[in-house]
CSV table of C-alpha atoms in Angstrom, one decimal:
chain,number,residue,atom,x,y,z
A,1,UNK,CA,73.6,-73.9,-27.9
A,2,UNK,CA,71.3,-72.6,-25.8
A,3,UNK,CA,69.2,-69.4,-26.2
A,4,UNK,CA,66.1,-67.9,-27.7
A,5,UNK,CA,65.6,-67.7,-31.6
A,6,UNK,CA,62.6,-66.0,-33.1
A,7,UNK,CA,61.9,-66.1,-36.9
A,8,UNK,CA,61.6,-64.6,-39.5
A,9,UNK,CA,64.6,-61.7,-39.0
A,10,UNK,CA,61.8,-59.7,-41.7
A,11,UNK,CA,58.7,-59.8,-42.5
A,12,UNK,CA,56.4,-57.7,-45.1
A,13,UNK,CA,52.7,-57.4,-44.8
A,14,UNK,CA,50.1,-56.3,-46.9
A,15,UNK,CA,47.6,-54.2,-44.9
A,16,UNK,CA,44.5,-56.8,-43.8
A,17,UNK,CA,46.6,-59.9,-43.2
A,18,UNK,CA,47.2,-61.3,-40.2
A,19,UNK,CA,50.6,-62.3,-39.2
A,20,UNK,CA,52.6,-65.2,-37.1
A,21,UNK,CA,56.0,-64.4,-35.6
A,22,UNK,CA,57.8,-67.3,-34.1
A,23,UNK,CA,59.8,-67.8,-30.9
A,24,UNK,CA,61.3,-70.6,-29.4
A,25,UNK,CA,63.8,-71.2,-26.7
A,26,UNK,CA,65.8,-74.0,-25.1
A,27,UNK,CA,66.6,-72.8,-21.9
A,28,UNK,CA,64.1,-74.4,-20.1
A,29,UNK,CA,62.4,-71.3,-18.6
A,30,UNK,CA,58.6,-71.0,-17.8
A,31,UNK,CA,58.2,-67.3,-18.5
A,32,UNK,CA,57.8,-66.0,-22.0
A,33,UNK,CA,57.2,-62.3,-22.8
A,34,UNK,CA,56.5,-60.1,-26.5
A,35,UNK,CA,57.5,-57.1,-26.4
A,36,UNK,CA,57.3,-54.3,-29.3
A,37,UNK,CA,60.0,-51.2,-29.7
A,38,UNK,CA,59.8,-48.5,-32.2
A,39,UNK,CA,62.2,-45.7,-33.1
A,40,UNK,CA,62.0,-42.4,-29.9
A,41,UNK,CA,60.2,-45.2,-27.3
A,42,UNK,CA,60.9,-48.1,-24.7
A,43,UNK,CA,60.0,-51.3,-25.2
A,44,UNK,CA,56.6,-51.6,-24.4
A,45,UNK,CA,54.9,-55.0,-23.2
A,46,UNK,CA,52.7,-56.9,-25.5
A,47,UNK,CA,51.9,-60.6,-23.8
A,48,UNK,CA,53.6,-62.7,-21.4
A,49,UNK,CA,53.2,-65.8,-20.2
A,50,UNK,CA,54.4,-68.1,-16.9
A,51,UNK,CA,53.4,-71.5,-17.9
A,52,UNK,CA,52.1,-73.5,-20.3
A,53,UNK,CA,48.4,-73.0,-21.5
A,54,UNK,CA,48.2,-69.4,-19.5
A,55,UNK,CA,49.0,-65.6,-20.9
A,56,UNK,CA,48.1,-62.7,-19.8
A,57,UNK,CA,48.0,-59.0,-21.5
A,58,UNK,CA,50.4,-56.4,-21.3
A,59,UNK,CA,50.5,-52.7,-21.7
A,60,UNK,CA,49.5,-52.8,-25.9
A,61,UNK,CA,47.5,-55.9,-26.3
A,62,UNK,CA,45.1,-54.7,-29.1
A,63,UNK,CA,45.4,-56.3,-32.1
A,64,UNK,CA,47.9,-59.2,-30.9
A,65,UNK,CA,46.8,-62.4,-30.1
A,66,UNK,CA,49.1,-65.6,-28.6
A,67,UNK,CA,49.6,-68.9,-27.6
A,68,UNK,CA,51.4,-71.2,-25.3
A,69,UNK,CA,50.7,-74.3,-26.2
A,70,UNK,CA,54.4,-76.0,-25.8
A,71,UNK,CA,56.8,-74.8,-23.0
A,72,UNK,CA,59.4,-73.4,-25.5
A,73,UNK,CA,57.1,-71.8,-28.3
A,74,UNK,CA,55.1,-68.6,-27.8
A,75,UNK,CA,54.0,-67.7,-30.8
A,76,UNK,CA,52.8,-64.2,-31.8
A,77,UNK,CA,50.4,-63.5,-34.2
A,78,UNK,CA,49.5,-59.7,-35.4
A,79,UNK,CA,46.1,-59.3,-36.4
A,80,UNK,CA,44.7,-56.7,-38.7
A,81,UNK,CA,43.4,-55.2,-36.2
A,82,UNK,CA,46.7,-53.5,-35.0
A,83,UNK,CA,46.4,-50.2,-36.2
A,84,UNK,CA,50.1,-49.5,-36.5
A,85,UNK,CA,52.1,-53.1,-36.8
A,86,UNK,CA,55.1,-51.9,-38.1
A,87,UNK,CA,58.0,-52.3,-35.6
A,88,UNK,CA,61.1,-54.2,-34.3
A,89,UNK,CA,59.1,-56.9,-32.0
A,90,UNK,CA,61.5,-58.7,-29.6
A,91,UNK,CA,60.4,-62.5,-27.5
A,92,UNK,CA,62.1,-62.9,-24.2
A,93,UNK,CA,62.0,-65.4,-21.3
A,94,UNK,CA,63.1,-65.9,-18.0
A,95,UNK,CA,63.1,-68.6,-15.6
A,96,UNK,CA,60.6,-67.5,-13.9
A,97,UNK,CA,58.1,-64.0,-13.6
A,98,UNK,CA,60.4,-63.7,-10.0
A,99,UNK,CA,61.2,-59.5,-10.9
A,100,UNK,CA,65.2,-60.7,-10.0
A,101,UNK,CA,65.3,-62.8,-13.1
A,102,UNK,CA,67.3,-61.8,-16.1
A,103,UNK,CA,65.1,-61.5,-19.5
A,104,UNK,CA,66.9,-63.1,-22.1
A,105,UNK,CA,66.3,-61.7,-25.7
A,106,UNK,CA,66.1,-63.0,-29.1
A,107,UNK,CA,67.7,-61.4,-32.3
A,108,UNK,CA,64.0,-59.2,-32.8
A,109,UNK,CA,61.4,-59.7,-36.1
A,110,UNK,CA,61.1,-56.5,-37.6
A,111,UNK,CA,57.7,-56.0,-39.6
A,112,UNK,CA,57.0,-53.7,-42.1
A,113,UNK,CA,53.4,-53.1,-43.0
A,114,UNK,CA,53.2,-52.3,-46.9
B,1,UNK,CA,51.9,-41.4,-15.8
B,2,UNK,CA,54.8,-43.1,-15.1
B,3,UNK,CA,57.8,-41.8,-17.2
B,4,UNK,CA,61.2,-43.1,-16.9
B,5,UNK,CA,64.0,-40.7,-19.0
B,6,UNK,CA,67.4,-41.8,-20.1
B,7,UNK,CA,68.8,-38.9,-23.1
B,8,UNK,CA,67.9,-39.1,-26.2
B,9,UNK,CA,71.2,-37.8,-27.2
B,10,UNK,CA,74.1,-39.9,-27.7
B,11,UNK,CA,77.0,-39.9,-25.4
B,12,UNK,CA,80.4,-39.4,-27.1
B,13,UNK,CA,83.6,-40.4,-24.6
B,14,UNK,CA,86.8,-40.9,-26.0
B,15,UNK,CA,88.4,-44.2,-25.1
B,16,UNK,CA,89.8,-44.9,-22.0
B,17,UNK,CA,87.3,-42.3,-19.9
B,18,UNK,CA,84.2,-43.1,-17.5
B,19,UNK,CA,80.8,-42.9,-19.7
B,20,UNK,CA,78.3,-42.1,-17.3
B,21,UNK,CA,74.4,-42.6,-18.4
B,22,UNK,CA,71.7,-41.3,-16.3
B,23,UNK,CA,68.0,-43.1,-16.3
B,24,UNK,CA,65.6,-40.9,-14.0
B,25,UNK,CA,62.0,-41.5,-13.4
B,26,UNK,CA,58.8,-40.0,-12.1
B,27,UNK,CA,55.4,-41.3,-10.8
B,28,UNK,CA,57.1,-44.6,-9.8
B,29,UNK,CA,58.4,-46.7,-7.1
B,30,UNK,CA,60.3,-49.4,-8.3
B,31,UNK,CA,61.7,-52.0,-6.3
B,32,UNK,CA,63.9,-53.4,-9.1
B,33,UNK,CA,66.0,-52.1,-11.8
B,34,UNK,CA,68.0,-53.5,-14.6
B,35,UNK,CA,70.4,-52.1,-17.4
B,36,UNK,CA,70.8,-53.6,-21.0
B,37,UNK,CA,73.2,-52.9,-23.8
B,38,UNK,CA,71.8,-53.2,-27.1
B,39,UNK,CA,73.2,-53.3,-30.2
B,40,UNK,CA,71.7,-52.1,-33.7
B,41,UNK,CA,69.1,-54.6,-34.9
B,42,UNK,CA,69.6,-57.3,-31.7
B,43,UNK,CA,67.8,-58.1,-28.7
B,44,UNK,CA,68.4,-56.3,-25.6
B,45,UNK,CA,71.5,-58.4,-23.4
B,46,UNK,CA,71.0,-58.5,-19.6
B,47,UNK,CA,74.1,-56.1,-17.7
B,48,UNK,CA,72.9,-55.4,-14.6
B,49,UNK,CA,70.5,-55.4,-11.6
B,50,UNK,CA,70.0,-53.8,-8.7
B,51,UNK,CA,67.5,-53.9,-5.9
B,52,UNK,CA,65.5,-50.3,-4.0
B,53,UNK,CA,68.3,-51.7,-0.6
B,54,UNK,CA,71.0,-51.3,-2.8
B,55,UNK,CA,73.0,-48.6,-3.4
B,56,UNK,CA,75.7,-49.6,-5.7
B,57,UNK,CA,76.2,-53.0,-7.8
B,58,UNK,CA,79.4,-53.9,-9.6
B,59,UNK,CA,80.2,-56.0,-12.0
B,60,UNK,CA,83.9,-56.0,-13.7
B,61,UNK,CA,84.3,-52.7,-15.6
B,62,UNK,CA,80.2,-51.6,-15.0
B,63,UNK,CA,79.0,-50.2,-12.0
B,64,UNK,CA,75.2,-48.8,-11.1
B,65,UNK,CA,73.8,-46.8,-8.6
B,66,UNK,CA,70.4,-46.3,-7.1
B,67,UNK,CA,69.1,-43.4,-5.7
B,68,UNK,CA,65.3,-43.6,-4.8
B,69,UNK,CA,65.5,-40.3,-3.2
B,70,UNK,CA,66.6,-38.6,-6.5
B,71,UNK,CA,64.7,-41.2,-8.4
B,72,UNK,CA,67.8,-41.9,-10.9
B,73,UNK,CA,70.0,-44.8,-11.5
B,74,UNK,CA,73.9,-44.0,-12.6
B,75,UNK,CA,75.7,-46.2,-15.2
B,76,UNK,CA,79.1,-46.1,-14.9
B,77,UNK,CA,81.7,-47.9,-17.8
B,78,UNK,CA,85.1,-47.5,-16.7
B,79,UNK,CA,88.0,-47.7,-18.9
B,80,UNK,CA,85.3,-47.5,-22.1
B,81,UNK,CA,86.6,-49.1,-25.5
B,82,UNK,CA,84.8,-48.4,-28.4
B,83,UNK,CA,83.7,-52.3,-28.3
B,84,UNK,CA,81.1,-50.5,-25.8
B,85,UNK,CA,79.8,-48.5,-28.1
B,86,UNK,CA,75.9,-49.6,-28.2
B,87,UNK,CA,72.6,-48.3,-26.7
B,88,UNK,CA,72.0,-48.6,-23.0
B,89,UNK,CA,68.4,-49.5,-21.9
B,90,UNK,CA,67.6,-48.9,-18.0
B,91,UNK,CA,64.7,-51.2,-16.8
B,92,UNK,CA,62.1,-50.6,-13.7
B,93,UNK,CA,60.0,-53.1,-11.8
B,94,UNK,CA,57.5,-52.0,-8.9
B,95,UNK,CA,56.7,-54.4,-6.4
B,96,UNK,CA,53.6,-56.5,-6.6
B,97,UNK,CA,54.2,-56.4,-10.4
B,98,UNK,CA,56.2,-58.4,-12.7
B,99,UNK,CA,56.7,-56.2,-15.8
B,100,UNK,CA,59.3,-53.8,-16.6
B,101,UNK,CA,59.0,-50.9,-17.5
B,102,UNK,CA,61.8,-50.0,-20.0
B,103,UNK,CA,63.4,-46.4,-21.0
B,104,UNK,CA,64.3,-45.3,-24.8
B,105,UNK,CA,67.9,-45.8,-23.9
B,106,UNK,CA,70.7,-43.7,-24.2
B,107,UNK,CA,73.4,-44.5,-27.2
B,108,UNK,CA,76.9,-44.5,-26.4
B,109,UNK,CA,80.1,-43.8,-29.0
B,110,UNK,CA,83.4,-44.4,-27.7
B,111,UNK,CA,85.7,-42.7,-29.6
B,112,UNK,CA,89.3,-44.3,-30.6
């Protein structure tokens, strides 16, 4: 089957720890993206990435950190410095940043900040 | 700033009838624009796009307009069953860019 998975579907955090959501795909595409959505707002761009070993900042990049070390994995990790980490974050790829390409979605991590 | 507004309410349609979502923005030129359907606690799932030369795109039971004069993008469902019932996300892309930027979305019931 081919698609995007991300892991874990939860994830609790005590405040000062840093974090390392997971997403991996197998579609063969060279453009990976993070985005973060919370209740009232749009999804708002975290990271993205074209190809392997490059990655460039989005719209909220504080506090986030990544890597794209392998083609299918672009791991994020949430740092304490995010002020405000808890939220539905949601890994997505295309085949390429072309703006005609579809954005294919994984399930989402939701991260709760105890 | 840019703003891009789909409403906040939800969209109640009984079965069978058009549901017709509205995405507007302001402060923005976008070249490209997409529509998603998500459901409750899932990723976003590609519908639609359509490009600024493009007036109208259809695909089976969905169709989407594209008005850059208004600045608003019409999402039609025709024939709605309540398996359409989800939240609708409209998505805009400038040229010389390649982010989008996403509204809240709009949540639509379809009523049996």
């Amino acid at each position: 089957d081919g698609g995007i998975t991300q892991s874990p579907k939860y994830l609790f955090r005590k405040e000062g720890q840093n974090v390392t959501l997971s997403c991996e795909q197998n579609l063969n595409h060279d453009a990976m993206y993070w985005y973060r959505q919370d209740p009232g707002q749009g999804l708002r761009l975290i990271y993205y990435s074209q190809i392997v070993n490059d990655f460039q900042k989005g719209d909220i990049a504080e506090g986030y950190s990544v890597s794209r070390e392998k083609k299918e994995s672009f791991p994020l990790t949430v740092t304490s410095a995010q002020k405000n980490p808890t939220a539905f974050y949601l890994c997505a790829s295309s085949s390429d940043l072309a703006r005609t390409d579809t954005q294919y979605f994984g399930p989402g991590t939701r991260l709760t900040v105890l | 700033s840019q703003k891009i507004e789909q409403n906040s309410e939800a969209l109640n349609i009984q079965e069978g009838k058009t549901a017709t979502l509205t995405c507007n923005y302001t402060n923005y030129s976008p070249a490209y624009l997409q529509w998603y359907r998500q459901d409750p606690g899932r990723g976003p799932v590609f519908l639609l796009l359509i490009r600024e030369n493009e007036k109208e795109k259809r695909k089976e039971r969905l169709k989407v307009t594209f008005d850059t004069t208004l600045k608003q993008s019409l999402f039609h469902i025709t024939a709605s069953q309540p398996a359409d019932s989800a939240t609708y996300l409209c998505a805009l892309a400038a040229w010389g860019t390649y982010k989008y930027i996403f509204g809240t979305g709009t949540r639509l019931k379809v009523l049996a």
